[in-house]
Amino acid sequence: MLVLPPDGHVHTEWSWDAIAGSMEQSCARAVELGLPSIAFTDHADFTRWVVAPEIAARMRPVRVGRVAPDGRFSPPPLDAAAYLACVQRCRDRFPGLRILAGTELGEPHWHAGEVKELLGSGTFDRVLGSVHSLAVDGPWLVDHLFGRLGPDDLMRAYLREVVRLADSPAPFAVLAHIDYPVRHWPAATGGFDATAYEDEYRSALGALARSGRALEVNTVVPLPAVIVRWWYEAGGEAVTFGSDAHRPEAVARAFAEAAAMAEAAGFRPGRHPHDFWRRGQARVGFSAVARD
Ligand SMILES: [Zn+2]
Ligand SMILES: [Zn+2]
């Protein structure tokens, strides 16, 4: 039977934006799928986003309530003590599953003090670093910037911010979703073509490789295979897999395809099933473009 890679990016009810999340049900799903381990990476977002009035008008009431008079939205904080206690309860309940307690830090290079305080408050086994927002006369959530910047400028600005994050000493081990803007890519453009941003991707991947951190293959949208190939060529040492599930049914979504793609690009499972995948030998004649 095919053993899927560990899921290194899962949200639960402890994430402010995961209203359908459940740590316990996510563990049950991981056991059902035969995953060797699961990492919970609930959100710690410290950036207060600018919310334009037309966007606020479409927000759920619970979120509109967090828009301050200055027009900024404050994501609710991670309750680290309660969250880590829940992880411990799940470890007791699912002893055959290796459960990592982690967090996903939004723009950790902008918030050194808050990040240090959070990570000092408990044991976090897996820390993801993410870019969710860009500074455009104030910090904006990437999803809200397509109309202002257009997809081309947005993607380039996103990857420049990824370089700044990768070059920073922020304490994270894995860069999450390097293709994050693709989730909201306008259909009218005819689809996302990673090769149009090859230089910018190679810069971001080079910075990440120099930092010694790992690249995540996020499966919310399939990460283009050519990006994983560029990661290999940049000298990237390791990849992880992340469903970015915000509900239990999405744990390990599309992992068989993602694992096959990473293997073709030259990455192999580690010694233990729960390890990062490490660089090995790339397949001769591998065509990254053909696999997109
Ligand atoms: Zn994220
Ligand atoms: Zn996430």
mmCIF file of C-alpha atoms and ligand atoms in Angstrom:
data_model
loop_
_atom_site.group_PDB
_atom_site.id
_atom_site.type_symbol
_atom_site.label_atom_id
_atom_site.label_comp_id
_atom_site.label_asym_id
_atom_site.label_seq_id
_atom_site.Cartn_x
_atom_site.Cartn_y
_atom_site.Cartn_z
ATOM 1 C CA MET A 1 0.000 0.000 0.000
ATOM 2 C CA LEU A 2 1.216 3.489 -0.816
ATOM 3 C CA VAL A 3 2.321 5.351 2.306
ATOM 4 C CA LEU A 4 1.499 9.000 1.972
ATOM 5 C CA PRO A 5 3.944 11.610 3.286
ATOM 6 C CA PRO A 6 3.233 13.282 6.631
ATOM 7 C CA ASP A 7 0.850 16.224 6.518
ATOM 8 C CA GLY A 8 2.909 19.143 7.775
ATOM 9 C CA HIS A 9 0.296 21.900 7.569
ATOM 10 C CA VAL A 10 -3.121 21.425 9.173
ATOM 11 C CA HIS A 11 -5.464 23.906 10.847
ATOM 12 C CA THR A 12 -7.962 23.120 13.570
ATOM 13 C CA GLU A 13 -10.593 24.844 15.661
ATOM 14 C CA TRP A 14 -7.712 26.790 17.254
ATOM 15 C CA SER A 15 -7.154 28.778 14.040
ATOM 16 C CA TRP A 16 -9.153 31.987 13.886
ATOM 17 C CA ASP A 17 -10.255 31.260 10.294
ATOM 18 C CA ALA A 18 -11.028 27.524 10.599
ATOM 19 C CA ILE A 19 -14.654 27.461 11.668
ATOM 20 C CA ALA A 20 -15.030 23.847 10.457
ATOM 21 C CA GLY A 21 -11.738 22.722 11.985
ATOM 22 C CA SER A 22 -11.394 19.854 14.476
ATOM 23 C CA MET A 23 -8.107 18.603 15.836
ATOM 24 C CA GLU A 24 -9.576 15.352 17.047
ATOM 25 C CA GLN A 25 -11.346 14.580 13.754
ATOM 26 C CA SER A 26 -8.208 15.521 11.823
ATOM 27 C CA CYS A 27 -6.259 12.945 13.856
ATOM 28 C CA ALA A 28 -8.923 10.351 13.139
ATOM 29 C CA ARG A 29 -8.713 11.153 9.433
ATOM 30 C CA ALA A 30 -4.885 10.886 9.486
ATOM 31 C CA VAL A 31 -5.133 7.450 11.119
ATOM 32 C CA GLU A 32 -7.721 6.386 8.566
ATOM 33 C CA LEU A 33 -5.393 7.437 5.722
ATOM 34 C CA GLY A 34 -2.397 5.709 7.318
ATOM 35 C CA LEU A 35 -0.361 8.907 7.631
ATOM 36 C CA PRO A 36 2.828 8.513 9.667
ATOM 37 C CA SER A 37 2.350 11.881 11.325
ATOM 38 C CA ILE A 38 0.445 15.112 11.277
ATOM 39 C CA ALA A 39 1.585 18.608 12.200
ATOM 40 C CA PHE A 40 -0.960 21.062 13.488
ATOM 41 C CA THR A 41 0.036 24.541 12.440
ATOM 42 C CA ASP A 42 -2.623 26.869 13.705
ATOM 43 C CA HIS A 43 -2.435 30.498 12.707
ATOM 44 C CA ALA A 44 -0.482 33.147 14.512
ATOM 45 C CA ASP A 45 -1.166 36.246 12.415
ATOM 46 C CA PHE A 46 0.067 39.477 13.913
ATOM 47 C CA THR A 47 -0.405 41.749 10.915
ATOM 48 C CA ARG A 48 -3.409 44.072 11.173
ATOM 49 C CA TRP A 49 -4.784 44.222 7.640
ATOM 50 C CA VAL A 50 -6.290 47.240 5.990
ATOM 51 C CA VAL A 51 -9.845 46.333 5.010
ATOM 52 C CA ALA A 52 -11.428 48.436 2.277
ATOM 53 C CA PRO A 53 -15.095 49.297 2.940
ATOM 54 C CA GLU A 54 -16.298 47.229 -0.044
ATOM 55 C CA ILE A 55 -14.490 44.203 1.399
ATOM 56 C CA ALA A 56 -15.828 44.833 4.913
ATOM 57 C CA ALA A 57 -19.327 44.848 3.412
ATOM 58 C CA ARG A 58 -18.827 41.238 2.306
ATOM 59 C CA MET A 59 -17.277 39.979 5.568
ATOM 60 C CA ARG A 60 -19.038 37.713 8.035
ATOM 61 C CA PRO A 61 -20.391 39.670 11.015
ATOM 62 C CA VAL A 62 -17.975 37.960 13.405
ATOM 63 C CA ARG A 63 -15.082 39.323 11.373
ATOM 64 C CA VAL A 64 -16.511 42.765 10.742
ATOM 65 C CA GLY A 65 -16.572 43.068 14.515
ATOM 66 C CA ARG A 66 -12.791 42.950 14.517
ATOM 67 C CA VAL A 67 -12.358 45.847 12.120
ATOM 68 C CA ALA A 68 -11.178 48.753 14.259
ATOM 69 C CA PRO A 69 -12.145 52.404 13.671
ATOM 70 C CA ASP A 70 -8.852 52.840 11.802
ATOM 71 C CA GLY A 71 -10.123 50.344 9.181
ATOM 72 C CA ARG A 72 -7.693 47.600 10.188
ATOM 73 C CA PHE A 73 -8.691 44.000 10.868
ATOM 74 C CA SER A 74 -7.011 42.267 13.824
ATOM 75 C CA PRO A 75 -6.871 38.472 13.475
ATOM 76 C CA PRO A 76 -7.742 36.832 16.798
ATOM 77 C CA PRO A 77 -4.636 35.590 18.638
ATOM 78 C CA LEU A 78 -3.671 31.945 19.057
ATOM 79 C CA ASP A 79 -4.480 30.756 22.578
ATOM 80 C CA ALA A 80 -1.209 28.838 22.867
ATOM 81 C CA ALA A 81 -1.768 27.249 26.273
ATOM 82 C CA ALA A 82 -5.226 25.888 25.423
ATOM 83 C CA TYR A 83 -4.097 24.834 21.950
ATOM 84 C CA LEU A 84 -1.068 22.916 23.239
ATOM 85 C CA ALA A 85 -3.230 21.236 25.895
ATOM 86 C CA CYS A 86 -5.554 20.065 23.112
ATOM 87 C CA VAL A 87 -2.559 18.640 21.222
ATOM 88 C CA GLN A 88 -1.611 16.687 24.341
ATOM 89 C CA ARG A 89 -5.139 15.297 24.665
ATOM 90 C CA CYS A 90 -4.953 14.119 21.053
ATOM 91 C CA ARG A 91 -1.563 12.493 21.636
ATOM 92 C CA ASP A 92 -3.103 10.561 24.517
ATOM 93 C CA ARG A 93 -6.077 9.559 22.416
ATOM 94 C CA PHE A 94 -4.127 8.600 19.237
ATOM 95 C CA PRO A 95 -0.911 7.023 20.545
ATOM 96 C CA GLY A 96 -0.058 5.408 17.188
ATOM 97 C CA LEU A 97 0.007 8.749 15.372
ATOM 98 C CA ARG A 98 2.972 11.072 15.687
ATOM 99 C CA ILE A 99 1.422 14.486 16.360
ATOM 100 C CA LEU A 100 3.509 17.630 16.032
ATOM 101 C CA ALA A 101 2.469 20.847 17.698
ATOM 102 C CA GLY A 102 3.231 23.707 15.394
ATOM 103 C CA THR A 103 2.138 27.088 14.210
ATOM 104 C CA GLU A 104 1.968 29.063 10.982
ATOM 105 C CA LEU A 105 3.440 32.521 11.452
ATOM 106 C CA GLY A 106 2.146 35.254 9.148
ATOM 107 C CA GLU A 107 4.948 37.640 8.154
ATOM 108 C CA PRO A 108 7.167 36.658 11.106
ATOM 109 C CA HIS A 109 9.918 38.995 9.807
ATOM 110 C CA TRP A 110 7.611 41.946 10.558
ATOM 111 C CA HIS A 111 6.793 40.850 14.119
ATOM 112 C CA ALA A 112 9.953 39.642 15.853
ATOM 113 C CA GLY A 113 8.762 40.548 19.360
ATOM 114 C CA GLU A 114 5.370 38.865 19.144
ATOM 115 C CA VAL A 115 6.867 35.785 17.499
ATOM 116 C CA LYS A 116 9.485 35.426 20.220
ATOM 117 C CA GLU A 117 6.852 35.736 22.894
ATOM 118 C CA LEU A 118 4.594 33.121 21.301
ATOM 119 C CA LEU A 119 7.329 30.571 20.639
ATOM 120 C CA GLY A 120 8.663 31.090 24.158
ATOM 121 C CA SER A 121 5.291 30.229 25.654
ATOM 122 C CA GLY A 122 5.409 26.491 24.837
ATOM 123 C CA THR A 123 7.008 23.786 22.724
ATOM 124 C CA PHE A 124 6.393 24.153 19.003
ATOM 125 C CA ASP A 125 7.766 21.266 16.935
ATOM 126 C CA ARG A 126 6.981 22.677 13.495
ATOM 127 C CA VAL A 127 7.023 26.360 12.652
ATOM 128 C CA LEU A 128 5.913 27.517 9.212
ATOM 129 C CA GLY A 129 6.684 30.952 7.826
ATOM 130 C CA SER A 130 4.124 32.508 5.493
ATOM 131 C CA VAL A 131 3.507 35.620 3.501
ATOM 132 C CA HIS A 132 -0.219 36.392 3.609
ATOM 133 C CA SER A 133 0.007 40.143 3.198
ATOM 134 C CA LEU A 134 1.923 42.817 1.331
ATOM 135 C CA ALA A 135 2.694 46.382 2.346
ATOM 136 C CA VAL A 136 0.914 48.630 -0.152
ATOM 137 C CA ASP A 137 0.228 51.919 1.651
ATOM 138 C CA GLY A 138 -0.493 49.710 4.653
ATOM 139 C CA PRO A 139 -0.555 45.926 4.976
ATOM 140 C CA TRP A 140 -3.161 44.281 2.751
ATOM 141 C CA LEU A 141 -4.187 40.660 2.633
ATOM 142 C CA VAL A 142 -2.935 39.271 -0.681
ATOM 143 C CA ASP A 143 -6.451 38.065 -1.613
ATOM 144 C CA HIS A 144 -7.671 41.650 -1.539
ATOM 145 C CA LEU A 145 -4.950 43.084 -3.782
ATOM 146 C CA PHE A 146 -5.723 41.603 -7.188
ATOM 147 C CA GLY A 147 -7.949 44.527 -8.130
ATOM 148 C CA ARG A 148 -5.363 47.070 -7.031
ATOM 149 C CA LEU A 149 -2.168 45.561 -8.407
ATOM 150 C CA GLY A 150 -3.231 43.106 -11.080
ATOM 151 C CA PRO A 151 -1.982 39.513 -10.988
ATOM 152 C CA ASP A 152 1.421 40.175 -12.598
ATOM 153 C CA ASP A 153 2.581 42.919 -10.254
ATOM 154 C CA LEU A 154 1.004 41.118 -7.322
ATOM 155 C CA MET A 155 2.921 37.889 -7.958
ATOM 156 C CA ARG A 156 6.205 39.760 -8.362
ATOM 157 C CA ALA A 157 5.612 41.778 -5.184
ATOM 158 C CA TYR A 158 4.685 38.557 -3.379
ATOM 159 C CA LEU A 159 7.922 36.842 -4.356
ATOM 160 C CA ARG A 160 9.986 39.904 -3.377
ATOM 161 C CA GLU A 161 8.391 39.686 0.068
ATOM 162 C CA VAL A 162 9.210 35.966 0.185
ATOM 163 C CA VAL A 163 12.873 36.882 -0.442
ATOM 164 C CA ARG A 164 12.768 39.313 2.493
ATOM 165 C CA LEU A 165 11.198 36.636 4.692
ATOM 166 C CA ALA A 166 13.717 33.972 3.611
ATOM 167 C CA ASP A 167 16.653 36.348 4.128
ATOM 168 C CA SER A 168 15.416 37.270 7.609
ATOM 169 C CA PRO A 169 16.459 35.517 10.817
ATOM 170 C CA ALA A 170 12.794 34.819 11.649
ATOM 171 C CA PRO A 171 12.519 31.499 13.518
ATOM 172 C CA PHE A 172 10.703 29.193 11.102
ATOM 173 C CA ALA A 173 11.803 25.938 9.460
ATOM 174 C CA VAL A 174 9.516 25.665 6.438
ATOM 175 C CA LEU A 175 8.292 28.236 3.931
ATOM 176 C CA ALA A 176 4.575 27.642 3.368
ATOM 177 C CA HIS A 177 2.706 28.057 0.074
ATOM 178 C CA ILE A 178 5.153 29.901 -2.184
ATOM 179 C CA ASP A 179 2.289 29.927 -4.720
ATOM 180 C CA TYR A 180 -0.256 31.487 -2.351
ATOM 181 C CA PRO A 181 -1.582 34.138 -4.807
ATOM 182 C CA VAL A 182 -2.444 31.398 -7.317
ATOM 183 C CA ARG A 183 -5.406 30.445 -5.115
ATOM 184 C CA HIS A 184 -7.102 33.652 -6.184
ATOM 185 C CA TRP A 185 -5.727 33.833 -9.711
ATOM 186 C CA PRO A 186 -8.250 35.473 -12.077
ATOM 187 C CA ALA A 187 -9.670 32.957 -14.548
ATOM 188 C CA ALA A 188 -9.686 35.653 -17.237
ATOM 189 C CA THR A 189 -5.878 35.479 -17.502
ATOM 190 C CA GLY A 190 -6.114 31.973 -18.936
ATOM 191 C CA GLY A 191 -4.524 30.329 -15.921
ATOM 192 C CA PHE A 192 -1.323 30.671 -13.942
ATOM 193 C CA ASP A 193 1.958 30.067 -15.760
ATOM 194 C CA ALA A 194 4.885 29.806 -13.331
ATOM 195 C CA THR A 195 7.451 30.191 -16.124
ATOM 196 C CA ALA A 196 6.333 33.811 -16.590
ATOM 197 C CA TYR A 197 7.865 34.462 -13.140
ATOM 198 C CA GLU A 198 10.888 32.202 -13.413
ATOM 199 C CA ASP A 199 13.463 34.838 -12.390
ATOM 200 C CA GLU A 200 11.443 35.893 -9.355
ATOM 201 C CA TYR A 201 10.802 32.288 -8.315
ATOM 202 C CA ARG A 202 14.450 31.396 -8.675
ATOM 203 C CA SER A 203 15.428 34.407 -6.513
ATOM 204 C CA ALA A 204 12.994 33.377 -3.790
ATOM 205 C CA LEU A 205 14.028 29.719 -3.918
ATOM 206 C CA GLY A 206 17.726 30.669 -3.886
ATOM 207 C CA ALA A 207 17.232 32.801 -0.774
ATOM 208 C CA LEU A 208 15.313 29.995 0.895
ATOM 209 C CA ALA A 209 17.968 27.413 0.017
ATOM 210 C CA ARG A 210 20.740 29.652 1.409
ATOM 211 C CA SER A 211 18.767 29.978 4.636
ATOM 212 C CA GLY A 212 18.747 26.188 5.089
ATOM 213 C CA ARG A 213 14.974 26.055 5.414
ATOM 214 C CA ALA A 214 12.618 23.631 3.658
ATOM 215 C CA LEU A 215 10.077 24.305 0.912
ATOM 216 C CA GLU A 216 6.496 23.209 1.392
ATOM 217 C CA VAL A 217 4.541 21.505 -1.384
ATOM 218 C CA ASN A 218 1.145 22.936 -0.515
ATOM 219 C CA THR A 219 -1.802 21.137 -2.080
ATOM 220 C CA VAL A 220 -4.617 23.699 -1.844
ATOM 221 C CA VAL A 221 -3.819 24.235 -5.508
ATOM 222 C CA PRO A 222 -1.290 21.821 -7.029
ATOM 223 C CA LEU A 223 2.157 23.427 -6.799
ATOM 224 C CA PRO A 224 3.522 23.564 -10.361
ATOM 225 C CA ALA A 225 6.142 20.846 -10.745
ATOM 226 C CA VAL A 226 8.530 23.267 -12.386
ATOM 227 C CA ILE A 227 8.803 25.209 -9.116
ATOM 228 C CA VAL A 228 9.921 22.082 -7.259
ATOM 229 C CA ARG A 229 12.414 21.444 -10.044
ATOM 230 C CA TRP A 230 13.785 25.007 -9.629
ATOM 231 C CA TRP A 231 14.015 24.317 -5.893
ATOM 232 C CA TYR A 232 16.142 21.272 -6.609
ATOM 233 C CA GLU A 233 18.327 23.280 -8.966
ATOM 234 C CA ALA A 234 18.699 26.036 -6.351
ATOM 235 C CA GLY A 235 20.228 23.455 -4.017
ATOM 236 C CA GLY A 236 17.143 23.115 -1.832
ATOM 237 C CA GLU A 237 17.719 20.320 0.666
ATOM 238 C CA ALA A 238 14.227 19.350 1.727
ATOM 239 C CA VAL A 239 10.531 19.505 1.014
ATOM 240 C CA THR A 240 7.500 18.971 3.192
ATOM 241 C CA PHE A 241 3.892 18.393 2.185
ATOM 242 C CA GLY A 242 1.024 20.491 3.468
ATOM 243 C CA SER A 243 -2.687 20.149 2.814
ATOM 244 C CA ASP A 244 -3.378 23.453 4.573
ATOM 245 C CA ALA A 245 -6.605 21.738 5.597
ATOM 246 C CA HIS A 246 -9.088 23.923 7.463
ATOM 247 C CA ARG A 247 -11.463 20.945 7.938
ATOM 248 C CA PRO A 248 -10.714 17.278 8.691
ATOM 249 C CA GLU A 249 -11.825 15.914 5.302
ATOM 250 C CA ALA A 250 -9.077 17.904 3.585
ATOM 251 C CA VAL A 251 -6.168 16.347 5.512
ATOM 252 C CA ALA A 252 -3.569 15.037 3.025
ATOM 253 C CA ARG A 253 -5.616 16.171 0.025
ATOM 254 C CA ALA A 254 -3.940 15.281 -3.303
ATOM 255 C CA PHE A 255 -0.868 13.906 -1.499
ATOM 256 C CA ALA A 256 -0.309 10.911 -3.787
ATOM 257 C CA GLU A 257 0.029 13.217 -6.799
ATOM 258 C CA ALA A 258 2.190 15.700 -4.863
ATOM 259 C CA ALA A 259 4.512 12.940 -3.648
ATOM 260 C CA ALA A 260 4.927 11.567 -7.183
ATOM 261 C CA MET A 261 5.713 15.061 -8.453
ATOM 262 C CA ALA A 262 8.323 15.724 -5.723
ATOM 263 C CA GLU A 263 9.909 12.349 -6.330
ATOM 264 C CA ALA A 264 10.208 13.054 -10.047
ATOM 265 C CA ALA A 265 11.880 16.375 -9.197
ATOM 266 C CA GLY A 266 14.523 14.581 -7.122
ATOM 267 C CA PHE A 267 13.222 14.401 -3.541
ATOM 268 C CA ARG A 268 12.944 11.198 -1.511
ATOM 269 C CA PRO A 269 11.369 10.149 1.791
ATOM 270 C CA GLY A 270 13.706 10.441 4.772
ATOM 271 C CA ARG A 271 14.892 7.578 6.936
ATOM 272 C CA HIS A 272 11.807 7.728 9.121
ATOM 273 C CA PRO A 273 8.332 8.085 7.635
ATOM 274 C CA HIS A 274 7.786 11.333 9.533
ATOM 275 C CA ASP A 275 10.994 13.015 8.285
ATOM 276 C CA PHE A 276 11.244 15.791 5.718
ATOM 277 C CA TRP A 277 11.811 14.495 2.211
ATOM 278 C CA ARG A 278 15.435 15.084 1.195
ATOM 279 C CA ARG A 279 17.135 15.709 -2.118
ATOM 280 C CA GLY A 280 18.343 12.617 -3.940
ATOM 281 C CA GLN A 281 18.811 11.920 -7.588
ATOM 282 C CA ALA A 282 16.537 13.716 -10.032
ATOM 283 C CA ARG A 283 14.991 11.490 -12.656
ATOM 284 C CA VAL A 284 16.868 11.695 -15.955
ATOM 285 C CA GLY A 285 14.770 13.265 -18.647
ATOM 286 C CA PHE A 286 12.272 14.630 -16.156
ATOM 287 C CA SER A 287 10.158 17.252 -17.834
ATOM 288 C CA ALA A 288 8.835 19.660 -15.268
ATOM 289 C CA VAL A 289 6.771 21.552 -17.794
ATOM 290 C CA ALA A 290 4.985 18.445 -19.002
ATOM 291 C CA ARG A 291 3.834 17.711 -15.476
ATOM 292 C CA ASP A 292 2.266 21.109 -14.838
HETATM 293 ZN ZN ZN B 1 -1.097 30.379 5.051
HETATM 294 ZN ZN ZN B 2 -2.244 27.489 6.582
#
